[in-house]
Short mmCIF file of C-alpha atoms and ligand atoms in Angstrom, two decimals:
data_model
loop_
_atom_site.label_atom_id
_atom_site.label_comp_id
_atom_site.label_asym_id
_atom_site.label_seq_id
_atom_site.Cartn_x
_atom_site.Cartn_y
_atom_site.Cartn_z
CA MET A 1 -60.28 8.36 19.03
CA VAL A 2 -58.96 5.46 16.95
CA LYS A 3 -60.56 2.05 17.58
CA LYS A 4 -58.53 -1.11 16.94
CA GLU A 5 -61.70 -2.92 15.77
CA TRP A 6 -62.14 -0.58 12.80
CA GLY A 7 -61.54 -2.10 9.38
CA ILE A 8 -58.11 -1.74 7.74
CA GLU A 9 -59.54 0.80 5.23
CA THR A 10 -60.50 3.05 8.16
CA LEU A 11 -57.31 2.43 10.11
CA VAL A 12 -54.97 3.44 7.27
CA VAL A 13 -56.84 6.72 6.81
CA HIS A 14 -56.99 7.65 10.50
CA GLY A 15 -53.65 6.13 11.53
CA SER A 16 -52.91 4.73 14.98
CA GLU A 17 -53.02 8.17 16.60
CA GLY A 18 -55.64 10.16 14.69
CA ILE A 19 -55.69 13.96 14.88
CA ASP A 20 -52.62 15.69 16.40
CA LYS A 21 -53.47 16.26 20.10
CA HIS A 22 -51.53 19.51 20.45
CA THR A 23 -52.52 21.38 17.31
CA GLY A 24 -55.53 19.60 15.79
CA ALA A 25 -53.53 19.03 12.58
CA VAL A 26 -55.25 16.39 10.45
CA SER A 27 -52.05 15.74 8.50
CA PRO A 28 -48.97 15.06 10.67
CA PRO A 29 -46.43 17.92 10.77
CA ILE A 30 -43.02 17.63 9.07
CA TYR A 31 -40.30 18.22 11.67
CA GLN A 32 -37.66 19.44 9.21
CA SER A 33 -34.97 19.77 11.87
CA SER A 34 -31.59 18.04 12.07
CA THR A 35 -31.03 18.76 15.75
CA PHE A 36 -33.13 19.26 18.92
CA ALA A 37 -32.37 21.64 21.79
CA PHE A 38 -31.80 20.23 25.29
CA LYS A 39 -33.65 21.78 28.23
CA ASP A 40 -30.24 22.12 29.92
CA SER A 41 -26.89 20.29 29.99
CA ASN A 42 -28.10 17.65 32.44
CA HIS A 43 -31.01 16.89 30.13
CA GLY A 44 -28.57 16.50 27.17
CA GLU A 45 -26.41 14.14 29.22
CA ALA A 46 -29.41 12.08 30.33
CA LEU A 47 -30.67 11.79 26.74
CA PHE A 48 -27.30 10.54 25.52
CA LYS A 49 -27.05 8.07 28.42
CA GLY A 50 -30.54 6.77 27.53
CA GLU A 51 -31.89 7.69 30.98
CA VAL A 52 -34.71 9.74 29.44
CA THR A 53 -36.36 9.53 26.05
CA GLY A 54 -36.49 12.37 23.54
CA TYR A 55 -34.95 13.60 20.33
CA THR A 56 -31.30 14.67 19.99
CA TYR A 57 -30.27 14.45 16.34
CA SER A 58 -32.26 13.29 13.30
CA ARG A 59 -29.86 10.47 12.37
CA PHE A 60 -30.88 8.87 15.70
CA GLY A 61 -34.59 9.68 15.37
CA ASN A 62 -37.02 12.41 14.32
CA PRO A 63 -40.69 12.96 15.27
CA THR A 64 -42.00 12.66 11.67
CA GLU A 65 -39.97 9.50 11.13
CA ALA A 66 -41.24 8.16 14.50
CA CYS A 67 -44.83 8.83 13.45
CA LEU A 68 -44.28 6.75 10.27
CA GLU A 69 -42.63 3.97 12.31
CA ARG A 70 -45.59 3.82 14.71
CA GLU A 71 -48.01 3.62 11.76
CA MET A 72 -46.09 0.83 10.06
CA ALA A 73 -45.73 -1.16 13.30
CA PHE A 74 -49.48 -0.74 13.86
CA LEU A 75 -50.43 -1.88 10.33
CA GLU A 76 -48.06 -4.88 10.33
CA ASN A 77 -49.11 -5.80 13.89
CA GLY A 78 -45.53 -5.53 15.17
CA GLU A 79 -44.21 -3.93 18.35
CA ASP A 80 -41.95 -1.40 16.65
CA ALA A 81 -40.58 -0.31 13.27
CA LEU A 82 -37.59 1.51 11.85
CA ALA A 83 -37.54 3.64 8.70
CA PHE A 84 -34.58 3.87 6.31
CA ALA A 85 -33.43 5.85 3.29
CA SER A 86 -34.24 2.89 0.99
CA GLY A 87 -35.38 -0.73 0.99
CA MET A 88 -31.76 -1.84 0.41
CA ALA A 89 -30.64 0.24 3.41
CA ALA A 90 -33.25 -1.58 5.52
CA GLU A 91 -32.07 -5.00 4.30
CA THR A 92 -28.35 -4.36 4.78
CA ALA A 93 -28.84 -2.85 8.25
CA LEU A 94 -30.92 -5.87 9.27
CA ILE A 95 -28.34 -8.35 7.97
CA MET A 96 -25.39 -6.47 9.48
CA THR A 97 -27.12 -6.47 12.86
CA LEU A 98 -27.78 -10.21 12.84
CA CYS A 99 -24.70 -11.56 11.03
CA GLY A 100 -20.94 -11.25 11.56
CA VAL A 101 -17.79 -12.77 10.06
CA GLY A 102 -18.24 -16.51 9.45
CA ASP A 103 -22.05 -16.41 9.66
CA ASN A 104 -24.50 -17.17 6.88
CA LEU A 105 -28.09 -16.50 5.92
CA VAL A 106 -30.45 -18.76 4.00
CA SER A 107 -32.58 -17.00 1.40
CA SER A 108 -35.05 -17.88 -1.29
CA ALA A 109 -33.34 -17.65 -4.71
CA THR A 110 -36.30 -15.89 -6.31
CA ILE A 111 -35.91 -12.39 -4.91
CA TYR A 112 -35.35 -8.80 -6.00
CA GLY A 113 -32.18 -8.66 -8.16
CA GLY A 114 -30.66 -5.92 -5.97
CA THR A 115 -30.92 -8.18 -2.91
CA HIS A 116 -29.16 -10.96 -4.84
CA ALA A 117 -26.44 -8.50 -6.00
CA MET A 118 -25.89 -7.37 -2.38
CA TYR A 119 -25.58 -11.05 -1.32
CA LYS A 120 -22.93 -11.66 -3.98
CA THR A 121 -20.89 -8.44 -3.82
CA LEU A 122 -21.23 -6.75 -0.41
CA LEU A 123 -21.75 -9.57 2.09
CA PRO A 124 -18.64 -11.65 1.17
CA ARG A 125 -16.48 -8.59 1.93
CA PHE A 126 -17.77 -8.77 5.52
CA GLY A 127 -17.31 -12.55 5.74
CA ILE A 128 -21.05 -13.28 5.47
CA GLN A 129 -22.33 -15.97 3.12
CA ALA A 130 -25.80 -15.91 1.52
CA ARG A 131 -27.10 -19.38 0.62
CA GLU A 132 -29.87 -19.15 -1.97
CA VAL A 133 -32.36 -22.03 -2.14
CA ASN A 134 -35.67 -22.89 -3.74
CA ALA A 135 -37.86 -21.90 -0.80
CA ALA A 136 -40.80 -23.86 -2.21
CA ASN A 137 -38.73 -26.94 -1.34
CA LEU A 138 -38.87 -26.83 2.46
CA ASP A 139 -36.57 -29.85 2.88
CA GLU A 140 -33.87 -28.08 0.85
CA LEU A 141 -34.35 -24.93 2.91
CA GLU A 142 -34.04 -26.80 6.20
CA ALA A 143 -31.03 -28.84 5.03
CA THR A 144 -29.15 -25.64 4.14
CA ILE A 145 -29.37 -24.27 7.70
CA ASP A 146 -26.37 -24.90 9.96
CA ASP A 147 -25.20 -23.62 13.34
CA ARG A 148 -23.82 -20.40 11.74
CA THR A 149 -27.15 -19.52 10.06
CA LYS A 150 -28.36 -16.26 11.59
CA LEU A 151 -31.51 -15.57 9.57
CA ILE A 152 -33.87 -16.92 6.92
CA PHE A 153 -34.95 -14.40 4.28
CA ILE A 154 -37.92 -14.87 1.96
CA GLU A 155 -39.83 -12.62 -0.44
CA THR A 156 -43.46 -13.46 -1.27
CA PRO A 157 -44.93 -12.79 -3.79
CA ALA A 158 -41.44 -12.73 -5.26
CA ASN A 159 -39.61 -10.74 -7.87
CA PRO A 160 -39.94 -11.07 -10.75
CA ASN A 161 -42.16 -14.11 -11.44
CA MET A 162 -44.61 -13.98 -8.51
CA ALA A 163 -43.31 -17.17 -6.86
CA ILE A 164 -45.17 -17.76 -3.59
CA VAL A 165 -43.44 -18.98 -0.43
CA ASP A 166 -45.39 -20.59 2.43
CA ILE A 167 -44.73 -18.19 5.33
CA GLN A 168 -46.18 -20.41 8.08
CA SER A 169 -44.09 -23.44 7.05
CA CYS A 170 -40.91 -21.34 6.89
CA ALA A 171 -41.77 -19.84 10.30
CA ARG A 172 -42.13 -23.36 11.77
CA ILE A 173 -38.66 -24.30 10.48
CA ALA A 174 -37.17 -21.00 11.70
CA LYS A 175 -38.70 -21.44 15.20
CA SER A 176 -37.55 -25.03 15.50
CA ARG A 177 -33.96 -23.89 14.74
CA GLY A 178 -34.16 -20.69 16.83
CA ILE A 179 -33.45 -18.45 13.81
CA PRO A 180 -35.45 -15.31 12.89
CA LEU A 181 -37.57 -15.43 9.72
CA VAL A 182 -37.51 -12.20 7.70
CA VAL A 183 -40.22 -11.61 5.08
CA ASP A 184 -39.96 -8.99 2.34
CA ASN A 185 -43.60 -7.86 2.20
CA THR A 186 -43.09 -5.19 -0.49
CA PHE A 187 -45.41 -6.74 -3.11
CA ALA A 188 -48.29 -7.54 -0.76
CA THR A 189 -48.21 -4.66 1.78
CA PRO A 190 -49.93 -5.10 5.19
CA ILE A 191 -53.26 -4.59 3.43
CA LEU A 192 -53.00 -8.02 1.75
CA GLN A 193 -50.58 -9.99 3.96
CA ARG A 194 -49.30 -9.66 7.52
CA PRO A 195 -46.31 -12.02 7.92
CA LEU A 196 -45.85 -11.38 11.68
CA GLU A 197 -49.35 -12.82 12.26
CA LEU A 198 -48.22 -15.93 10.33
CA GLY A 199 -45.19 -16.49 12.57
CA ALA A 200 -42.45 -14.39 10.91
CA ASP A 201 -40.14 -12.38 13.18
CA LEU A 202 -39.32 -9.41 10.98
CA VAL A 203 -40.92 -7.73 7.97
CA ILE A 204 -39.09 -5.50 5.54
CA HIS A 205 -40.48 -3.18 2.87
CA SER A 206 -39.16 -1.25 0.00
CA ALA A 207 -41.53 1.59 0.95
CA THR A 208 -40.53 3.15 -2.38
CA LYS A 209 -43.25 0.95 -3.86
CA TYR A 210 -46.88 0.62 -2.70
CA ILE A 211 -46.43 2.33 0.69
CA GLY A 212 -45.39 5.57 -1.05
CA GLY A 213 -47.47 4.66 -4.08
CA HIS A 214 -46.76 7.66 -6.29
CA GLY A 215 -43.24 7.09 -7.61
CA ASP A 216 -41.83 10.09 -5.75
CA THR A 217 -39.93 8.62 -2.77
CA VAL A 218 -37.20 6.05 -2.09
CA ALA A 219 -37.50 4.53 1.40
CA GLY A 220 -37.40 1.33 3.45
CA ILE A 221 -38.98 -0.04 6.63
CA VAL A 222 -38.26 -2.90 9.05
CA VAL A 223 -40.95 -4.06 11.51
CA GLY A 224 -40.39 -6.45 14.43
CA THR A 225 -40.15 -6.70 18.20
CA LYS A 226 -39.14 -3.64 20.22
CA ALA A 227 -35.94 -5.36 21.32
CA MET A 228 -34.88 -6.26 17.77
CA ILE A 229 -35.73 -2.83 16.31
CA THR A 230 -33.76 -1.14 19.12
CA ARG A 231 -30.79 -3.38 18.30
CA ILE A 232 -30.93 -2.52 14.56
CA ARG A 233 -31.19 1.20 15.37
CA LYS A 234 -28.40 1.29 17.97
CA GLU A 235 -25.97 -1.30 16.59
CA THR A 236 -26.24 -0.44 12.89
CA LEU A 237 -28.47 2.41 11.64
CA ASN A 238 -26.91 5.00 13.95
CA HIS A 239 -23.45 4.07 12.62
CA ILE A 240 -24.12 3.63 8.91
CA GLY A 241 -26.47 6.61 8.94
CA SER A 242 -28.96 5.38 6.33
CA CYS A 243 -31.87 7.21 8.01
CA ILE A 244 -34.97 8.47 6.20
CA SER A 245 -35.47 12.22 5.74
CA PRO A 246 -38.43 13.86 7.56
CA PHE A 247 -39.97 14.90 4.22
CA ASN A 248 -39.77 11.39 2.76
CA ALA A 249 -41.27 9.99 5.98
CA TRP A 250 -44.14 12.44 5.57
CA LEU A 251 -44.67 11.43 1.91
CA LEU A 252 -45.04 7.83 3.09
CA LEU A 253 -47.51 8.88 5.81
CA ARG A 254 -49.52 10.59 3.07
CA GLY A 255 -49.24 7.47 0.88
CA LEU A 256 -50.60 5.30 3.70
CA LYS A 257 -53.90 7.20 3.74
CA THR A 258 -54.79 5.83 0.28
CA LEU A 259 -52.97 2.50 0.55
CA ALA A 260 -56.06 0.34 1.08
CA VAL A 261 -58.09 1.90 -1.71
CA ARG A 262 -55.11 1.82 -4.10
CA MET A 263 -54.42 -1.85 -3.31
CA ARG A 264 -58.05 -2.82 -4.02
CA ARG A 265 -57.82 -1.15 -7.42
CA HIS A 266 -54.33 -2.58 -8.18
CA CYS A 267 -55.67 -6.06 -7.35
CA SER A 268 -58.81 -5.85 -9.47
CA ASN A 269 -56.91 -4.30 -12.40
CA ALA A 270 -54.18 -6.96 -12.20
CA MET A 271 -56.80 -9.74 -12.25
CA ARG A 272 -58.39 -8.19 -15.38
CA VAL A 273 -55.00 -7.82 -17.13
CA ALA A 274 -53.88 -11.35 -16.13
CA GLN A 275 -57.07 -12.83 -17.57
CA TYR A 276 -56.69 -10.79 -20.76
CA LEU A 277 -53.05 -11.87 -21.25
CA SER A 278 -53.70 -15.52 -20.44
CA PHE A 279 -55.98 -15.76 -23.52
CA HIS A 280 -53.64 -13.81 -25.82
CA PRO A 281 -52.14 -15.91 -28.68
CA ARG A 282 -48.72 -14.18 -28.42
CA VAL A 283 -48.36 -14.87 -24.68
CA LYS A 284 -46.79 -18.16 -23.62
CA VAL A 285 -47.57 -18.03 -19.90
CA VAL A 286 -48.87 -15.57 -17.30
CA HIS A 287 -47.45 -15.65 -13.76
CA PHE A 288 -50.10 -14.25 -11.45
CA PRO A 289 -50.97 -15.90 -8.11
CA GLY A 290 -54.64 -15.08 -8.66
CA LEU A 291 -54.86 -17.49 -11.62
CA LYS A 292 -55.85 -21.04 -10.61
CA PHE A 293 -53.01 -22.69 -12.56
CA HIS A 294 -50.31 -20.61 -10.80
CA PRO A 295 -48.29 -23.08 -8.64
CA GLY A 296 -48.59 -20.83 -5.58
CA HIS A 297 -52.32 -20.10 -5.98
CA ASP A 298 -53.55 -22.13 -2.97
CA ILE A 299 -50.86 -20.85 -0.60
CA ALA A 300 -51.44 -17.27 -1.80
CA ARG A 301 -55.17 -17.70 -1.13
CA SER A 302 -54.48 -18.88 2.40
CA GLN A 303 -51.94 -16.21 3.40
CA MET A 304 -53.09 -13.16 1.39
CA SER A 305 -56.48 -11.42 1.37
CA ASP A 306 -56.09 -10.69 -2.37
CA PHE A 307 -53.46 -11.44 -5.01
CA GLY A 308 -51.79 -8.05 -5.48
CA GLY A 309 -51.09 -5.78 -8.41
CA MET A 310 -47.95 -7.45 -9.78
CA LEU A 311 -47.77 -9.99 -12.57
CA ALA A 312 -45.28 -11.29 -15.10
CA PHE A 313 -45.71 -12.94 -18.46
CA GLU A 314 -43.61 -14.60 -21.12
CA ILE A 315 -44.12 -13.62 -24.72
CA LYS A 316 -43.78 -16.15 -27.53
CA GLY A 317 -40.48 -14.61 -28.59
CA ASN A 318 -36.87 -14.03 -27.60
CA ARG A 319 -35.06 -11.22 -25.74
CA GLU A 320 -35.11 -8.95 -28.84
CA ASP A 321 -38.87 -9.49 -29.31
CA ALA A 322 -39.37 -8.58 -25.65
CA LYS A 323 -37.57 -5.28 -26.29
CA LYS A 324 -39.67 -4.59 -29.43
CA PHE A 325 -42.81 -5.17 -27.37
CA MET A 326 -41.62 -2.82 -24.64
CA ASP A 327 -40.72 -0.07 -27.12
CA ALA A 328 -44.16 -0.23 -28.75
CA LEU A 329 -46.03 0.53 -25.49
CA GLU A 330 -47.79 3.90 -25.38
CA LEU A 331 -49.61 4.04 -22.01
CA CYS A 332 -47.53 1.60 -19.94
CA THR A 333 -44.16 3.08 -18.94
CA ASN A 334 -40.92 1.18 -19.56
CA ALA A 335 -39.27 1.68 -16.15
CA VAL A 336 -38.07 -0.29 -13.15
CA SER A 337 -39.76 0.06 -9.74
CA LEU A 338 -43.35 -0.88 -9.01
CA GLY A 339 -46.38 -0.06 -6.92
CA ASP A 340 -47.00 3.34 -8.53
CA CYS A 341 -50.39 4.63 -9.70
CA ASP A 342 -49.00 4.41 -13.26
CA THR A 343 -48.58 1.01 -14.93
CA LEU A 344 -44.85 0.20 -15.12
CA VAL A 345 -43.35 -2.49 -17.34
CA CYS A 346 -39.84 -3.90 -17.14
CA HIS A 347 -37.71 -6.61 -18.72
CA PRO A 348 -36.01 -8.21 -15.67
CA ALA A 349 -33.29 -10.19 -17.56
CA SER A 350 -31.77 -6.97 -18.94
CA THR A 351 -32.49 -4.63 -15.99
CA THR A 352 -33.39 -5.58 -12.40
CA HIS A 353 -31.89 -9.08 -12.73
CA SER A 354 -28.94 -8.24 -14.99
CA SER A 355 -26.52 -9.24 -12.17
CA TYR A 356 -27.68 -12.88 -12.61
CA THR A 357 -25.77 -15.31 -14.83
CA SER A 358 -27.88 -17.29 -17.38
CA GLU A 359 -27.73 -20.23 -14.99
CA GLN A 360 -28.89 -18.13 -12.03
CA LEU A 361 -31.70 -16.68 -14.17
CA ALA A 362 -32.83 -20.22 -14.98
CA ASP A 363 -32.61 -21.26 -11.29
CA ALA A 364 -34.69 -18.25 -10.28
CA GLY A 365 -37.25 -19.01 -13.04
CA VAL A 366 -36.54 -15.78 -14.96
CA ALA A 367 -36.92 -16.45 -18.71
CA GLU A 368 -35.26 -14.19 -21.32
CA GLY A 369 -38.70 -13.25 -22.69
CA LEU A 370 -40.19 -12.54 -19.25
CA ILE A 371 -41.90 -9.16 -18.83
CA ARG A 372 -42.83 -7.83 -15.37
CA LEU A 373 -45.89 -5.66 -15.08
CA SER A 374 -46.78 -3.44 -12.14
CA VAL A 375 -50.43 -2.88 -12.94
CA GLY A 376 -51.45 0.69 -12.12
CA ILE A 377 -54.80 2.17 -11.18
CA GLU A 378 -55.76 3.43 -14.67
CA ASP A 379 -58.84 2.19 -16.54
CA PRO A 380 -58.05 -1.53 -17.04
CA ARG A 381 -59.50 -1.41 -20.59
CA ASP A 382 -56.82 1.12 -21.56
CA ILE A 383 -54.04 -1.00 -20.03
CA CYS A 384 -55.22 -4.12 -21.91
CA ALA A 385 -55.60 -2.18 -25.18
CA ASP A 386 -52.04 -0.86 -24.90
CA LEU A 387 -50.61 -4.31 -24.13
CA GLY A 388 -52.62 -5.74 -27.05
CA GLN A 389 -51.31 -3.26 -29.62
CA ALA A 390 -47.69 -3.71 -28.41
CA LEU A 391 -48.03 -7.52 -28.62
CA ARG A 392 -48.69 -7.08 -32.35
CA ALA A 393 -45.37 -5.18 -32.76
CA PHE A 394 -43.00 -8.19 -32.92
C1 LIG B 1 -39.16 -6.72 -3.32
C2 LIG B 1 -38.13 -5.65 -3.19
N1 LIG B 1 -37.42 -5.55 -2.06
C3 LIG B 1 -36.47 -4.61 -1.88
C4 LIG B 1 -36.20 -3.69 -2.89
C5 LIG B 1 -35.14 -2.63 -2.66
O1 LIG B 1 -35.78 -1.43 -2.33
P1 LIG B 1 -35.22 0.05 -2.69
O2 LIG B 1 -35.16 0.15 -4.18
O3 LIG B 1 -36.23 0.94 -2.03
O4 LIG B 1 -33.88 0.16 -2.07
C6 LIG B 1 -36.93 -3.73 -4.07
C7 LIG B 1 -36.67 -2.76 -5.15
O5 LIG B 1 -37.18 -2.86 -6.24
C8 LIG B 1 -37.92 -4.74 -4.24
O6 LIG B 1 -38.64 -4.85 -5.36
#
């Protein structure tokens, strides 16, 4: 019997439902089935008319996927959730549900490069405009909203330089204008930050990252009210078909069991690495919300229970020096993505943010020598030693 008053470390291990009632299975079963038999033809008809609930076809829903959705809704304190084949699938389905031709969305400019690329390439083809603003400047954000604005989208902490956006202030603006606020909670996870409790309307995740946690799954999640999740499922997901597979849903359910303990270790390791780098003579600046001089430190302290496992830093060198540094690493892996047990290092200007022009990179605060680090759960002394020897390579 699961008790709501248990701590988050207990809740992620036991889930919202605990042991399977029918079989006693401690780990949820994988329903690897594309279709589901009807009891009879009337039952099939009633299911398709929505008069009874049940499973028909896995693009419309699957018991393993539903189990993941219940867990994510529970952890984010939302009414319902919807799982997707990727984080980008979750974002596009959400936007396509809320926006149509002639509408716009207002978004923070400092976001994942793939989100920015989707704003610039896909959305204009459907007559939707994405207006990117400095979300730290709330007056600018509010002034950009007009009567065709259908959602506000923020990411915090944000890719790639850990910019922090004040969720409660954005939620106040969104409420006063009657527009939903969407928060990309990929970097923080519900262990460190629960945007719905701070007034946001929808949360999205690239579950590829910390939720999965092991670098073996690509997936996305949206959490919100039951009515909104039903709309996204019926009006968009069912048509574009970007559903999660039962096996990937199960991998995420397995990842959730260790999420709290992994996040604690990611956070403490990232703090150690940030402190080490901030005293290094070849490092110009470290962007980590846990450091007192980070511009978003106070807001991060108030809306997060810890500062996360992501950081970025600028070396005292140019783009070529950044590449030499990356190529000299022995333990840290030069790869995109984040949130894995392994430490991953990437050079955003030439990879995740390569769709940005130099001007857009400057606007988003992404320097040419910026390195993004997803601090893993290894021994922090080994991570620091590897970074130290690579910093001597240019
Ligand atoms: C913050 C953030 N949101 C969304 C995405 C997109 O997720 P996916 O790669 O699972 O499609 C990413 C990917 O890196 C991300 O970092």
